[in-house]
Amino acid sequence: MFAPRFGYHRVSSVAEAGALLREHPGAKLLAGGHSLIPVLKLRLAEPPALIDIGRLAELKGISVEGEAVRIGALTTHAELAASADLEEHAPALAEAAGMIGDPAVRNRGTIGGNVAHADPASDLPTVLLALDASFEIVGADGERTVAAADFFQGMMATALGDDDLLTAVVLPARPPGQGQAYAKFAHPASRYAVIGVAATLEVNDGVCSAAAVAAGGLVPVPTRAPSVEQALVGEPAAGDAIATAASQIGTDLGDDLIGDLFASAEYRKAVAGVYVQQALATAAERIG
Amino acid sequence: MSSKIFGSGIRRREDPRLVTGGAAYTDDITLPGMVYAAMLRSPHAHARIDDVDVSAAAAAEGVLAVYPGADTEDALQPVPTAWLLPDSDLQVAPYPAIAKDTVRYVGDIVAVVVAESRYQAYDALDLIAVDYDPLPAVTHPQQATEPDAPQLHEGISGNQALHWTVAGGDIDAAFADAEVVVKERIVQQRLIPNAMETRAAVAQYRQASGELTFWNTTQNPHIARFICSAVTGIPEDRLRVIAPEVGGGFGSKIAVYPADFVTIFCSMRLGRPVKWTETRSENYQATTHGRDHVQEVELAATKDGKITGLRCTVWAGLGAYLSTAAPGIPTILHGLMLSGVYDIPAVKEDVFGAYTNATPVEAYRGAGRPEATFMLERLVDKLANELEMDPAEVRRRNLIPRFEDGHDVITGLTYDSGDYPAALDKLLDHAGYDDLRRQQAEARNEGRYLGIGLSTYVEICGLGPSQVAGAIGFQGGLWESAIIRFHPSGKVHVFIGASPHGQGEETTFAQIVASEVGVSPEDVRVFHGDTDNTPMGWGTYGSRTTAVGGAALALTARKIKEKAKIVAAHLLEAAVEDIDYEDGNFFVKGSPDRGKTIQDIALMANVSWDMPEGVESGLEASTFYDPPNFTFPFGAHLAVVEVHPQTGQVKLERYIAVDDCGPQINPVIVAGQVHGGVVQGIGQALWEEAVYDDSGQLVTGTMLDYAMPRADRLPEIEVLSTVTPSPHHPIGVKGIGEAGTIASTVTVYNAVLDALQPLGVDSVAMPLTPERVWRAIQESGGD
């Protein structure tokens, strides 16, 4: 567990980081280090340089701007979990952040590093997909914004280019009357999601008017569950209707399920509905 | 003995340094001129080595030397096993410290690099070019003994390292006459011990004097000294082994390892202090594993639930080579405990120890006894199911009744003392067993699956009489020694041969001395773990440190007291027979207020101005204590679980442990040992498994894959006890280090299977992962 030799640069601005990325092809950005450092120690990657953005204050913190919640890329999981703003405006994100790893991981790991790594078993991408988040990126050609559905492109693959730096994640604030929840089947060793389900529900006159469901851990890229969502709308947000809708998840997952030593693809597919149902039922309970 | 100190849950004196980072482990040792070793380990489970080219590595920046097996072949003797089990056709395969011609498991050392820094050493590992010719591998202990299995060692037919048998009574008649027979095939999966501190060594060889100081993370420094001397050729008197703070072992630090000898070799060659510290990945590959049994077991009984016979065949995976104590674990420490707490008239077991292309297997907390307890306690539950009797009732009908001074069992052992019915009654009473069964029935009506699991156990501890050690082929003694030295001010130094590494004996041993001679435990310092300043000892394992070392210490304290009485009698101008003692005060009968304290006597003995005639100066004593028998702690455990029928998730709702380790010196430490042991055993039932793929790669090679128990998955553990002193022990204590692990695996397993019983499931492989439980439910067709 000894990393290979690498160059190290601590930067004081986003612009400086961008310049160094262009100057050192193959260089990696270092934030909380909770994905990158293990990869280095296992010698699975040998980047020529690490560009430490960990002290860029401009990338830290959570702010509510009108109908949007803006989360700096360096905000830690612990900060997400403890944020009163998120508790109010994006509770599923706070809930999921509180389930990541253990306290030491949550105190160091950042939302930006997490989504840039795009592990399919990670918790936050699933929630961000359900909440229709967007990602602010600074690249060689300036700034751009990418929607979550376009950001996560494959297993450990995102819309980020080699010279790009993710600066913030932006979410629409939870509308009044919406319930949110994240349900997780954690791997007993890694604590990554074997199955993670994020759900939002809105109800008018006892009938579901809108629903968003995303699932992670099951397929190479977290995915929305349109069949489940459609089955919910127009139905009562309770009991049997939720169970029936949740059972649609198999259709949405398709055939490219992840399987490993701990949980096979067949098993994950068979039990995914239980967690969809749990997330939906909890979201329904939380509708104020 | 003062009741105030013995039995008091005073805080562990070890903890402040351990929890504040103030403890110094082997890796904290830094010496002038020190350099760093890194081991190149085989990526193949089985391969011929055609060539090792170290030239590029040797030329790399900072590298002092690179040694392949050809360099150590003549300098280091083969790594020995220290348990030469008789009557077992034991086949000891040559075990080179560095493999030269063949590698036999992923992790076998192929070369060592020594460099000025760790990073340089690891960088250079990548530059060693090894030409391997891969061979077929086998990692499954039963498959290894089959005719077409790949063969690991020349001249050892069928990979069979040993075949050992234990038998008593007429087993054939028992099965011929049986009214009921239940059977099971059980896999005790391979486990990784996961001590918090990985293995490490620092070797400082002084070429001018030929002396070696060797800091080593070991459970038994004196054994390490003896074996290091035999392998490296450094005379024992010039070899000092120091076990600094040792961060847990669970059996994995009993063995003396190839990397230890290689580190010493490097220091001898280079004349520089050499440090080697294992990485966690390396620990998973190369530090010994535990369990790895395949067991075929059958139990004969009458229709009213009386057990009449137990017969089994066990294939025990021993890994690629025999580790230090390996041959004794699945045999002596396993088979002799077959009949457990029950009165069983006939038993027979065949144990086949197999070489496999996997990490060597050693003692792992419980070492043989959890595997024995599991077989018996699982089959007792199966018998209860078969007879539609309550499992508690079946146990009750078979328990050995209370005995205070010896009970012979069918395997040839004599248990020291026991009251098994009392432990079971206390457990059931505390648990509210009848209520639990009612709750279970109600839950089943609601479609919820609660399970209640039981086990009763007895284990063999306090290893052990040295005569027995010799008879069973253990290449050492099993006594312990202690020295107590009083300083003029009445402060006390204790030197022990045992080598605690987390068990808290610095505290409990101070309590023993304090209780025996009436000093404050604060005035007693306990020294251990350095072969140059402690007396000979045989190490800390098998729950023996308090049971054997504690006895040596108590007897030593009593010698101190006897001498103190003589001095007191002289100073009080009385006859020794007229001297009474109470709580550190020696006085003429009837005059306690005009006595001499132990401190007064220590001062006089040290200055020696006025000693009785013929009595030596000083207040110091020592004892070599060789126990007349083993000790046999016992208990009864219960778990309550709920199984989610759609996902197979198991939730542990309650865990209750009733353990009897005899009188408790420190009940807080006892509870801590029970907590840790129970959790480690639950780990085997629910989460842990070292998995090799067909080519012999360790698939669960990191903590991302190998699931350790975590606090948030566990309920509060309810710890209770009964107290049955050992009749042959000076202070009656029996040992508690392994009890929890021995009982808890099968307790939780039985609870899960009890939950699944209405679904028609009667067997699931461990660990009971959600998918395995779910599959078992699917395959049973549900209710």
mmCIF file of N, CA and C in Angstrom, chain B residues 219 462-463 480 496-501 503 505 508-509 512 538-553 729 733-735:
data_model
loop_
_atom_site.group_PDB
_atom_site.id
_atom_site.type_symbol
_atom_site.label_atom_id
_atom_site.label_comp_id
_atom_site.label_asym_id
_atom_site.label_seq_id
_atom_site.Cartn_x
_atom_site.Cartn_y
_atom_site.Cartn_z
ATOM 1 N N GLN B 219 2.652 -13.300 19.706
ATOM 2 C CA GLN B 219 1.938 -13.683 20.924
ATOM 3 C C GLN B 219 2.830 -14.483 21.865
ATOM 4 N N GLY B 462 -6.491 -23.255 29.306
ATOM 5 C CA GLY B 462 -5.417 -23.426 30.262
ATOM 6 C C GLY B 462 -4.411 -24.467 29.821
ATOM 7 N N LEU B 463 -4.026 -24.396 28.551
ATOM 8 C CA LEU B 463 -3.058 -25.354 27.998
ATOM 9 C C LEU B 463 -1.719 -25.161 28.671
ATOM 10 N N GLU B 480 3.895 -22.094 32.858
ATOM 11 C CA GLU B 480 4.198 -20.663 32.842
ATOM 12 C C GLU B 480 5.001 -20.308 34.086
ATOM 13 N N ILE B 496 6.569 -11.766 33.852
ATOM 14 C CA ILE B 496 5.873 -13.004 33.470
ATOM 15 C C ILE B 496 6.360 -13.485 32.108
ATOM 16 N N GLY B 497 6.244 -14.779 31.910
ATOM 17 C CA GLY B 497 6.663 -15.368 30.642
ATOM 18 C C GLY B 497 5.591 -15.269 29.577
ATOM 19 N N ALA B 498 4.337 -15.195 30.000
ATOM 20 C CA ALA B 498 3.245 -15.059 29.030
ATOM 21 C C ALA B 498 3.324 -13.683 28.371
ATOM 22 N N SER B 499 2.597 -13.512 27.305
ATOM 23 C CA SER B 499 2.779 -12.284 26.514
ATOM 24 C C SER B 499 1.439 -11.705 26.073
ATOM 25 N N PRO B 500 0.725 -11.093 27.026
ATOM 26 C CA PRO B 500 -0.591 -10.550 26.668
ATOM 27 C C PRO B 500 -0.486 -9.462 25.592
ATOM 28 N N HIS B 501 -1.505 -9.382 24.772
ATOM 29 C CA HIS B 501 -1.480 -8.395 23.688
ATOM 30 C C HIS B 501 -2.887 -7.852 23.475
ATOM 31 N N GLN B 503 -5.343 -8.366 26.127
ATOM 32 C CA GLN B 503 -6.282 -9.043 27.016
ATOM 33 C C GLN B 503 -6.394 -8.403 28.395
ATOM 34 N N GLU B 505 -3.984 -8.238 30.968
ATOM 35 C CA GLU B 505 -3.367 -8.875 32.132
ATOM 36 C C GLU B 505 -2.452 -7.946 32.928
ATOM 37 N N THR B 508 -5.202 -7.288 35.388
ATOM 38 C CA THR B 508 -5.695 -8.421 36.197
ATOM 39 C C THR B 508 -4.569 -9.067 36.996
ATOM 40 N N PHE B 509 -3.366 -9.082 36.429
ATOM 41 C CA PHE B 509 -2.257 -9.680 37.180
ATOM 42 C C PHE B 509 -1.883 -8.804 38.376
ATOM 43 N N ILE B 512 -4.273 -9.764 40.973
ATOM 44 C CA ILE B 512 -3.945 -11.030 41.650
ATOM 45 C C ILE B 512 -2.916 -10.788 42.750
ATOM 46 N N TRP B 538 5.469 -19.721 27.586
ATOM 47 C CA TRP B 538 5.078 -20.395 26.347
ATOM 48 C C TRP B 538 4.012 -19.646 25.568
ATOM 49 N N GLY B 539 3.749 -18.407 26.001
ATOM 50 C CA GLY B 539 2.946 -17.554 25.140
ATOM 51 C C GLY B 539 1.490 -17.435 25.525
ATOM 52 N N THR B 540 0.849 -16.501 24.822
ATOM 53 C CA THR B 540 -0.547 -16.178 25.094
ATOM 54 C C THR B 540 -1.406 -16.671 23.950
ATOM 55 N N TYR B 541 -2.120 -17.748 24.194
ATOM 56 C CA TYR B 541 -3.067 -18.334 23.232
ATOM 57 C C TYR B 541 -3.859 -19.370 24.003
ATOM 58 N N GLY B 542 -4.923 -19.866 23.402
ATOM 59 C CA GLY B 542 -5.689 -20.932 24.049
ATOM 60 C C GLY B 542 -6.232 -20.526 25.412
ATOM 61 N N SER B 543 -6.528 -19.255 25.585
ATOM 62 C CA SER B 543 -7.075 -18.753 26.866
ATOM 63 C C SER B 543 -6.263 -19.280 28.043
ATOM 64 N N ARG B 544 -4.938 -19.243 27.907
ATOM 65 C CA ARG B 544 -4.093 -19.870 28.914
ATOM 66 C C ARG B 544 -3.353 -18.873 29.801
ATOM 67 N N THR B 545 -3.325 -17.599 29.448
ATOM 68 C CA THR B 545 -2.455 -16.677 30.168
ATOM 69 C C THR B 545 -2.884 -16.498 31.616
ATOM 70 N N THR B 546 -4.174 -16.260 31.828
ATOM 71 C CA THR B 546 -4.639 -16.126 33.196
ATOM 72 C C THR B 546 -4.753 -17.490 33.861
ATOM 73 N N ALA B 547 -5.198 -18.484 33.077
ATOM 74 C CA ALA B 547 -5.394 -19.808 33.659
ATOM 75 C C ALA B 547 -4.063 -20.437 34.093
ATOM 76 N N VAL B 548 -3.007 -20.251 33.345
ATOM 77 C CA VAL B 548 -1.721 -20.869 33.703
ATOM 78 C C VAL B 548 -0.771 -19.815 34.293
ATOM 79 N N GLY B 549 -0.579 -18.707 33.572
ATOM 80 C CA GLY B 549 0.307 -17.647 34.072
ATOM 81 C C GLY B 549 -0.223 -17.045 35.362
ATOM 82 N N GLY B 550 -1.531 -16.897 35.436
ATOM 83 C CA GLY B 550 -2.141 -16.346 36.652
ATOM 84 C C GLY B 550 -1.931 -17.272 37.839
ATOM 85 N N ALA B 551 -1.932 -18.583 37.586
ATOM 86 C CA ALA B 551 -1.674 -19.545 38.657
ATOM 87 C C ALA B 551 -0.229 -19.421 39.133
ATOM 88 N N ALA B 552 0.691 -19.314 38.170
ATOM 89 C CA ALA B 552 2.107 -19.148 38.540
ATOM 90 C C ALA B 552 2.277 -17.905 39.414
ATOM 91 N N LEU B 553 1.563 -16.858 39.037
ATOM 92 C CA LEU B 553 1.690 -15.595 39.764
ATOM 93 C C LEU B 553 1.092 -15.702 41.169
ATOM 94 N N HIS B 729 -7.071 -25.412 40.383
ATOM 95 C CA HIS B 729 -6.375 -24.166 40.096
ATOM 96 C C HIS B 729 -6.238 -23.333 41.372
ATOM 97 N N VAL B 733 -9.560 -20.005 38.496
ATOM 98 C CA VAL B 733 -9.979 -19.378 37.232
ATOM 99 C C VAL B 733 -9.751 -20.314 36.046
ATOM 100 N N LYS B 734 -10.549 -20.095 34.995
ATOM 101 C CA LYS B 734 -10.535 -21.040 33.871
ATOM 102 C C LYS B 734 -10.143 -20.442 32.523
ATOM 103 N N GLY B 735 -10.340 -19.151 32.321
ATOM 104 C CA GLY B 735 -10.046 -18.557 31.001
ATOM 105 C C GLY B 735 -11.319 -18.147 30.302
#
